[in-house]
PDB file of C-alpha atoms in Angstrom:
ATOM      1  CA  MET O 287     -74.284 -32.941 -13.085  1.00 42.00           C
ATOM      2  CA  ASN O 288     -72.493 -35.762 -11.216  1.00 43.00           C
ATOM      3  CA  LEU O 289     -71.686 -34.242  -7.843  1.00 42.00           C
ATOM      4  CA  TYR O 290     -72.857 -37.240  -5.839  1.00 36.00           C
ATOM      5  CA  LYS O 291     -71.095 -39.644  -8.219  1.00 37.00           C
ATOM      6  CA  ASP O 292     -67.836 -37.762  -7.648  1.00 40.00           C
ATOM      7  CA  LEU O 293     -68.481 -37.846  -3.935  1.00 38.00           C
ATOM      8  CA  LEU O 294     -68.675 -41.642  -3.925  1.00 37.00           C
ATOM      9  CA  ILE O 295     -65.322 -41.858  -5.692  1.00 38.00           C
ATOM     10  CA  SER O 296     -63.291 -39.284  -3.782  1.00 41.00           C
ATOM     11  CA  ARG O 297     -65.086 -39.171  -0.402  1.00 42.00           C
ATOM     12  CA  PRO O 298     -63.846 -35.632   0.349  1.00 45.00           C
ATOM     13  CA  HIS O 299     -64.286 -33.887   3.670  1.00 44.00           C
ATOM     14  CA  LYS O 300     -64.994 -30.593   1.938  1.00 46.00           C
ATOM     15  CA  LEU O 301     -66.749 -29.962  -1.360  1.00 46.00           C
ATOM     16  CA  LYS O 302     -67.062 -26.595  -3.119  1.00 44.00           C
ATOM     17  CA  ILE O 303     -69.920 -26.397  -5.603  1.00 45.00           C
ATOM     18  CA  PHE O 304     -70.470 -23.747  -8.265  1.00 47.00           C
ATOM     19  CA  LEU O 305     -74.087 -23.627  -9.414  1.00 46.00           C
ATOM     20  CA  GLU O 306     -75.284 -21.857 -12.550  1.00 47.00           C
ATOM     21  CA  SER O 307     -79.016 -22.330 -12.013  1.00 45.00           C
ATOM     22  CA  ARG O 308     -81.227 -22.536  -8.996  1.00 44.00           C
ATOM     23  CA  GLU O 309     -82.584 -25.938 -10.008  1.00 48.00           C
ATOM     24  CA  LEU O 310     -79.174 -27.501  -9.363  1.00 49.00           C
ATOM     25  CA  PHE O 311     -79.642 -26.977  -5.653  1.00 46.00           C
ATOM     26  CA  GLU O 312     -81.830 -30.092  -5.804  1.00 50.00           C
ATOM     27  CA  ASP O 313     -78.657 -32.152  -6.248  1.00 55.00           C
ATOM     28  CA  LEU O 314     -77.731 -31.408  -2.651  1.00 53.00           C
ATOM     29  CA  ALA O 315     -80.444 -33.837  -1.581  1.00 52.00           C
ATOM     30  CA  HIS O 316     -78.827 -36.564  -3.692  1.00 55.00           C
ATOM     31  CA  ILE O 317     -75.475 -35.822  -2.087  1.00 57.00           C
ATOM     32  CA  HIS O 318     -77.004 -36.201   1.365  1.00 53.00           C
ATOM     33  CA  ILE O 319     -78.452 -39.606   0.432  1.00 54.00           C
ATOM     34  CA  ALA O 320     -75.121 -40.743  -1.035  1.00 55.00           C
ATOM     35  CA  MET O 321     -73.356 -39.712   2.178  1.00 56.00           C
ATOM     36  CA  GLN O 322     -75.739 -41.783   4.277  1.00 56.00           C
ATOM     37  CA  HIS O 323     -75.336 -44.866   2.094  1.00 55.00           C
ATOM     38  CA  LYS O 324     -71.544 -44.649   2.320  1.00 56.00           C
ATOM     39  CA  GLY O 325     -71.470 -43.994   6.018  1.00 58.00           C
ATOM     40  CA  ILE O 326     -70.078 -40.476   5.683  1.00 54.00           C
ATOM     41  CA  ASP O 327     -71.246 -38.593   8.729  1.00 54.00           C
ATOM     42  CA  SER O 328     -70.393 -35.015   7.822  1.00 53.00           C
ATOM     43  CA  LEU O 329     -69.294 -32.931   4.889  1.00 51.00           C
ATOM     44  CA  VAL O 330     -68.589 -29.212   4.617  1.00 52.00           C
ATOM     45  CA  LEU O 331     -70.333 -27.821   1.554  1.00 49.00           C
ATOM     46  CA  GLU O 332     -69.407 -24.407   0.148  1.00 48.00           C
ATOM     47  CA  VAL O 333     -72.098 -23.538  -2.367  1.00 46.00           C
ATOM     48  CA  VAL O 334     -71.620 -20.626  -4.764  1.00 46.00           C
ATOM     49  CA  TYR O 335     -74.551 -19.573  -6.925  1.00 44.00           C
ATOM     50  CA  VAL O 336     -73.470 -17.686 -10.041  1.00 47.00           C
ATOM     51  CA  GLU O 337     -76.191 -15.651 -11.747  1.00 51.00           C
ATOM     52  CA  GLU O 338     -75.053 -14.013 -14.958  1.00 55.00           C
ATOM     53  CA  GLY O 339     -77.688 -11.308 -15.330  1.00 68.00           C
ATOM     54  CA  ASP O 340     -77.645  -8.679 -18.088  1.00 82.00           C
ATOM     55  CA  LEU O 341     -74.169  -8.202 -19.574  1.00 90.00           C
ATOM     56  CA  SER O 342     -75.218  -6.422 -22.772  1.00 87.00           C
ATOM     57  CA  ASP O 343     -73.832  -3.056 -21.678  1.00 91.00           C
ATOM     58  CA  ILE O 344     -70.272  -4.374 -21.224  1.00 95.00           C
ATOM     59  CA  GLU O 345     -67.939  -4.133 -24.222  1.00 96.00           C
ATOM     60  CA  VAL O 346     -65.171  -6.584 -25.113  1.00 97.00           C
ATOM     61  CA  VAL O 347     -62.804  -5.006 -27.645  1.00 97.00           C
ATOM     62  CA  GLY O 348     -59.367  -5.489 -29.162  1.00 97.00           C
ATOM     63  CA  GLN O 349     -56.712  -2.943 -28.260  1.00 96.00           C
ATOM     64  CA  ASN O 350     -55.840  -0.722 -31.225  1.00 94.00           C
ATOM     65  CA  GLY O 351     -58.264  -2.689 -33.382  1.00 91.00           C
ATOM     66  CA  ILE O 352     -56.579  -6.095 -33.092  1.00 93.00           C
ATOM     67  CA  ASP O 353     -58.587  -9.078 -34.345  1.00 94.00           C
ATOM     68  CA  ILE O 354     -60.345 -10.895 -31.493  1.00 96.00           C
ATOM     69  CA  SER O 355     -62.678 -12.942 -33.700  1.00 94.00           C
ATOM     70  CA  LEU O 356     -61.275 -16.217 -32.352  1.00 93.00           C
ATOM     71  CA  VAL O 357     -62.410 -15.326 -28.844  1.00 96.00           C
ATOM     72  CA  SER O 358     -65.662 -17.237 -28.357  1.00 96.00           C
ATOM     73  CA  GLU O 359     -68.890 -15.691 -27.140  1.00 95.00           C
ATOM     74  CA  TYR O 360     -68.630 -18.003 -24.140  1.00 95.00           C
ATOM     75  CA  SER O 361     -65.257 -16.467 -23.260  1.00 96.00           C
ATOM     76  CA  LYS O 362     -66.475 -12.945 -23.902  1.00 96.00           C
ATOM     77  CA  ASN O 363     -69.372 -13.485 -21.510  1.00 95.00           C
ATOM     78  CA  ILE O 364     -66.991 -14.685 -18.821  1.00 96.00           C
ATOM     79  CA  LEU O 365     -64.907 -11.546 -19.336  1.00 97.00           C
ATOM     80  CA  ARG O 366     -68.072  -9.461 -19.196  1.00 97.00           C
ATOM     81  CA  GLN O 367     -69.077 -11.135 -15.931  1.00 96.00           C
ATOM     82  CA  ILE O 368     -65.642 -10.442 -14.448  1.00 96.00           C
ATOM     83  CA  ALA O 369     -65.937  -6.822 -15.567  1.00 97.00           C
ATOM     84  CA  LYS O 370     -69.424  -6.473 -14.100  1.00 95.00           C
ATOM     85  CA  ASN O 371     -68.330  -7.958 -10.784  1.00 95.00           C
ATOM     86  CA  SER O 372     -65.418  -5.517 -10.597  1.00 95.00           C
ATOM     87  CA  ASN O 373     -67.381  -2.448 -11.783  1.00 94.00           C
ATOM     88  CA  TYR O 374     -65.969  -2.100 -15.289  1.00 96.00           C
ATOM     89  CA  THR O 375     -68.005  -1.499 -18.443  1.00 95.00           C
ATOM     90  CA  ARG O 376     -65.257  -2.366 -20.943  1.00 96.00           C
ATOM     91  CA  VAL O 377     -62.714  -5.160 -21.350  1.00 97.00           C
ATOM     92  CA  VAL O 378     -59.720  -4.489 -23.596  1.00 98.00           C
ATOM     93  CA  ILE O 379     -57.795  -7.446 -25.053  1.00 98.00           C
ATOM     94  CA  SER O 380     -54.221  -6.701 -26.112  1.00 96.00           C
ATOM     95  CA  SER O 381     -53.318 -10.198 -27.338  1.00 95.00           C
ATOM     96  CA  THR O 382     -55.029 -13.501 -27.989  1.00 96.00           C
ATOM     97  CA  ALA O 383     -54.372 -16.377 -30.461  1.00 93.00           C
ATOM     98  CA  ARG O 384     -50.848 -16.416 -31.896  1.00 94.00           C
ATOM     99  CA  THR O 385     -49.036 -18.223 -34.669  1.00 95.00           C
ATOM    100  CA  PRO O 386     -45.513 -19.502 -33.855  1.00 97.00           C
ATOM    101  CA  ARG O 387     -44.077 -16.527 -35.759  1.00 97.00           C
ATOM    102  CA  ARG O 388     -46.243 -14.074 -33.817  1.00 95.00           C
ATOM    103  CA  GLN O 389     -45.241 -15.739 -30.539  1.00 96.00           C
ATOM    104  CA  ALA O 390     -41.577 -15.263 -31.457  1.00 98.00           C
ATOM    105  CA  GLU O 391     -42.204 -11.601 -32.279  1.00 97.00           C
ATOM    106  CA  VAL O 392     -43.966 -11.031 -28.960  1.00 95.00           C
ATOM    107  CA  MET O 393     -41.154 -12.715 -27.030  1.00 97.00           C
ATOM    108  CA  TYR O 394     -38.520 -10.698 -28.911  1.00 98.00           C
ATOM    109  CA  ASN O 395     -40.322  -7.396 -28.272  1.00 97.00           C
ATOM    110  CA  ASN O 396     -40.846  -8.198 -24.594  1.00 95.00           C
ATOM    111  CA  ILE O 397     -37.141  -8.957 -24.181  1.00 97.00           C
ATOM    112  CA  VAL O 398     -36.228  -5.631 -25.773  1.00 97.00           C
ATOM    113  CA  ASN O 399     -38.879  -3.551 -23.987  1.00 94.00           C
ATOM    114  CA  LYS O 400     -39.164  -5.250 -20.593  1.00 93.00           C
ATOM    115  CA  GLY O 401     -35.891  -7.092 -20.157  1.00 96.00           C
ATOM    116  CA  MET O 402     -34.713 -10.683 -20.224  1.00 97.00           C
ATOM    117  CA  GLN O 403     -35.087 -11.111 -16.462  1.00 95.00           C
ATOM    118  CA  GLU O 404     -38.850 -10.540 -16.668  1.00 93.00           C
ATOM    119  CA  GLN O 405     -39.126 -13.078 -19.499  1.00 95.00           C
ATOM    120  CA  ARG O 406     -37.138 -15.653 -17.548  1.00 96.00           C
ATOM    121  CA  ARG O 407     -39.707 -15.293 -14.768  1.00 93.00           C
ATOM    122  CA  THR O 408     -42.589 -15.614 -17.223  1.00 91.00           C
ATOM    123  CA  TYR O 409     -41.841 -18.785 -19.198  1.00 93.00           C
ATOM    124  CA  LYS O 410     -41.544 -22.426 -18.238  1.00 91.00           C
ATOM    125  CA  GLN O 411     -38.844 -24.737 -19.599  1.00 94.00           C
ATOM    126  CA  PRO O 412     -39.872 -24.806 -23.298  1.00 95.00           C
ATOM    127  CA  GLY O 413     -40.059 -21.019 -23.319  1.00 96.00           C
ATOM    128  CA  GLN O 414     -36.679 -20.824 -21.586  1.00 97.00           C
ATOM    129  CA  ARG O 415     -35.149 -22.672 -24.540  1.00 97.00           C
ATOM    130  CA  VAL O 416     -36.583 -20.091 -26.932  1.00 98.00           C
ATOM    131  CA  LEU O 417     -35.082 -17.343 -24.782  1.00 98.00           C
ATOM    132  CA  ASP O 418     -31.756 -19.174 -24.982  1.00 98.00           C
ATOM    133  CA  VAL O 419     -31.968 -18.940 -28.773  1.00 98.00           C
ATOM    134  CA  TYR O 420     -32.373 -15.173 -28.535  1.00 98.00           C
ATOM    135  CA  GLU O 421     -29.239 -14.875 -26.416  1.00 98.00           C
ATOM    136  CA  THR O 422     -27.213 -17.157 -28.691  1.00 98.00           C
ATOM    137  CA  GLN O 423     -28.297 -15.318 -31.822  1.00 98.00           C
ATOM    138  CA  LYS O 424     -27.707 -11.911 -30.257  1.00 97.00           C
ATOM    139  CA  LYS O 425     -24.160 -12.855 -29.270  1.00 97.00           C
ATOM    140  CA  ALA O 426     -23.574 -14.070 -32.822  1.00 97.00           C
ATOM    141  CA  GLY O 427     -24.441 -10.601 -34.114  1.00 97.00           C
ATOM    142  CA  LYS O 428     -27.650 -11.610 -35.899  1.00 98.00           C
ATOM    143  CA  ASN O 429     -30.176  -8.940 -36.818  1.00 98.00           C
ATOM    144  CA  LYS O 430     -33.779  -8.713 -35.601  1.00 97.00           C
ATOM    145  CA  ASP O 431     -35.359 -10.686 -38.444  1.00 98.00           C
ATOM    146  CA  GLU O 432     -32.744 -13.443 -38.187  1.00 98.00           C
ATOM    147  CA  ILE O 433     -33.232 -13.730 -34.431  1.00 98.00           C
ATOM    148  CA  ILE O 434     -37.032 -13.877 -34.708  1.00 98.00           C
ATOM    149  CA  GLN O 435     -36.796 -16.543 -37.405  1.00 98.00           C
ATOM    150  CA  ALA O 436     -34.450 -18.640 -35.257  1.00 98.00           C
ATOM    151  CA  MET O 437     -36.846 -18.255 -32.311  1.00 98.00           C
ATOM    152  CA  THR O 438     -39.772 -19.264 -34.556  1.00 98.00           C
ATOM    153  CA  ASN O 439     -37.884 -22.372 -35.660  1.00 98.00           C
ATOM    154  CA  LYS O 440     -37.281 -23.350 -32.034  1.00 98.00           C
ATOM    155  CA  ILE O 441     -40.955 -22.773 -31.143  1.00 97.00           C
ATOM    156  CA  ASN O 442     -42.017 -25.049 -34.007  1.00 97.00           C
ATOM    157  CA  GLU O 443     -39.474 -27.654 -32.931  1.00 97.00           C
ATOM    158  CA  LEU O 444     -40.714 -27.658 -29.332  1.00 97.00           C
ATOM    159  CA  GLY O 445     -44.419 -27.452 -30.184  1.00 95.00           C
ATOM    160  CA  ALA O 446     -45.911 -23.981 -30.074  1.00 95.00           C
ATOM    161  CA  SER O 447     -48.537 -24.717 -27.407  1.00 94.00           C
ATOM    162  CA  SER O 448     -45.814 -25.963 -25.030  1.00 95.00           C
ATOM    163  CA  VAL O 449     -44.144 -22.561 -25.255  1.00 96.00           C
ATOM    164  CA  SER O 450     -47.295 -20.490 -24.742  1.00 94.00           C
ATOM    165  CA  THR O 451     -50.995 -21.204 -24.303  1.00 92.00           C
ATOM    166  CA  HIS O 452     -51.565 -18.335 -26.748  1.00 95.00           C
ATOM    167  CA  CYS O 453     -50.636 -20.911 -29.407  1.00 95.00           C
ATOM    168  CA  ALA O 454     -53.029 -23.597 -28.165  1.00 94.00           C
ATOM    169  CA  ASP O 455     -56.090 -24.846 -30.050  1.00 93.00           C
ATOM    170  CA  PHE O 456     -58.676 -22.091 -29.576  1.00 92.00           C
ATOM    171  CA  ASN O 457     -61.494 -24.604 -29.903  1.00 93.00           C
ATOM    172  CA  VAL O 458     -60.258 -26.060 -26.617  1.00 94.00           C
ATOM    173  CA  VAL O 459     -58.939 -23.044 -24.748  1.00 95.00           C
ATOM    174  CA  ASN O 460     -59.118 -19.284 -25.248  1.00 96.00           C
ATOM    175  CA  VAL O 461     -56.242 -17.172 -23.967  1.00 96.00           C
ATOM    176  CA  VAL O 462     -56.406 -13.395 -23.666  1.00 97.00           C
ATOM    177  CA  ASP O 463     -54.156 -10.715 -22.254  1.00 97.00           C
ATOM    178  CA  ILE O 464     -55.832  -7.800 -20.466  1.00 98.00           C
ATOM    179  CA  PRO O 465     -53.364  -4.895 -20.079  1.00 97.00           C
ATOM    180  CA  HIS O 466     -53.051  -3.301 -16.658  1.00 97.00           C
ATOM    181  CA  SER O 467     -53.169   0.097 -18.344  1.00 96.00           C
ATOM    182  CA  SER O 468     -56.765  -0.520 -19.461  1.00 97.00           C
ATOM    183  CA  LEU O 469     -57.933  -1.212 -15.913  1.00 97.00           C
ATOM    184  CA  GLY O 470     -56.483   1.721 -13.985  1.00 93.00           C
ATOM    185  CA  LYS O 471     -55.966   1.818 -10.239  1.00 91.00           C
ATOM    186  CA  ASN O 472     -58.597  -0.835  -9.439  1.00 91.00           C
ATOM    187  CA  LYS O 473     -56.950  -3.547 -11.549  1.00 96.00           C
ATOM    188  CA  GLU O 474     -56.499  -5.840  -8.521  1.00 96.00           C
ATOM    189  CA  LYS O 475     -60.277  -5.998  -8.155  1.00 97.00           C
ATOM    190  CA  PHE O 476     -60.542  -7.264 -11.750  1.00 97.00           C
ATOM    191  CA  LYS O 477     -57.830  -9.846 -11.088  1.00 97.00           C
ATOM    192  CA  ASN O 478     -59.504 -11.078  -7.908  1.00 97.00           C
ATOM    193  CA  GLU O 479     -62.884 -11.450  -9.618  1.00 96.00           C
ATOM    194  CA  ALA O 480     -61.221 -13.354 -12.471  1.00 97.00           C
ATOM    195  CA  ILE O 481     -59.623 -15.731  -9.971  1.00 97.00           C
ATOM    196  CA  LYS O 482     -63.000 -16.305  -8.295  1.00 95.00           C
ATOM    197  CA  LEU O 483     -64.534 -17.430 -11.587  1.00 94.00           C
ATOM    198  CA  LEU O 484     -61.586 -19.185 -13.217  1.00 95.00           C
ATOM    199  CA  SER O 485     -59.193 -20.151 -10.370  1.00 94.00           C
ATOM    200  CA  LYS O 486     -55.732 -18.780  -9.656  1.00 94.00           C
ATOM    201  CA  ILE O 487     -53.960 -21.168 -12.030  1.00 93.00           C
ATOM    202  CA  ASN O 488     -55.817 -19.622 -14.992  1.00 96.00           C
ATOM    203  CA  VAL O 489     -55.090 -15.980 -14.131  1.00 97.00           C
ATOM    204  CA  LEU O 490     -51.437 -14.940 -14.382  1.00 95.00           C
ATOM    205  CA  ASP O 491     -49.909 -11.507 -13.829  1.00 95.00           C
ATOM    206  CA  GLU O 492     -47.074 -11.067 -16.339  1.00 91.00           C
ATOM    207  CA  ASN O 493     -45.579  -8.425 -18.608  1.00 91.00           C
ATOM    208  CA  ASN O 494     -47.982  -5.751 -17.323  1.00 93.00           C
ATOM    209  CA  CYS O 495     -51.015  -7.840 -18.314  1.00 96.00           C
ATOM    210  CA  TYR O 496     -53.430 -10.312 -16.802  1.00 97.00           C
ATOM    211  CA  HIS O 497     -52.972 -13.487 -18.848  1.00 96.00           C
ATOM    212  CA  ILE O 498     -56.335 -15.246 -18.640  1.00 97.00           C
ATOM    213  CA  VAL O 499     -56.973 -18.831 -19.721  1.00 96.00           C
ATOM    214  CA  ILE O 500     -60.588 -19.844 -20.401  1.00 96.00           C
ATOM    215  CA  HIS O 501     -61.307 -23.525 -21.098  1.00 95.00           C
ATOM    216  CA  GLN O 502     -64.105 -23.945 -23.588  1.00 93.00           C
ATOM    217  CA  GLN O 503     -67.316 -25.882 -23.046  1.00 86.00           C
ATOM    218  CA  ASN O 504     -67.581 -29.234 -24.848  1.00 66.00           C
TER     219      ASN O 504
END
């Protein structure tokens, strides 16, 4: 843990620390010494102690039996912790790792079922270009399979992980979708607990799911 090293580099006025074991509180003494040596008079410390506890009674399952074998145990435990903190005993995953072809199928189905406007709000520039392909192919009178293949070709051309993090290397990052329908009326509580653990940038609300990005440990 290099909290005091980072302090010497950035010299922040406020530092938020997430601790996973009680022993790490000892590092606060090192921070205090580093502050004195650098002439930093005051620093606001927000210390959050995260204690995992027993998560064995919380299930993580694939919706309708989908394969979630690529979701690491590390990621599953984070999902279990989020569930425990928001009073759920089960986490349902509706989508996870995708091939370029599967990504094209998902995008096609979402356009048909949820509308192009929602998809335009969901995707960044690379994804927008894939959506453009759908519109071009549709106007040309192409059938479903032809459109999906053209979208797949564009995804491969752009680089699949630039279109969606679902296509990223799962050894580096796990991505899961948690459907709103599996969480019921208290779904906002689940979302807020996910943001607390993973930050807002890694928890997106799109296409009636919480799209959760979990960076893997080295």
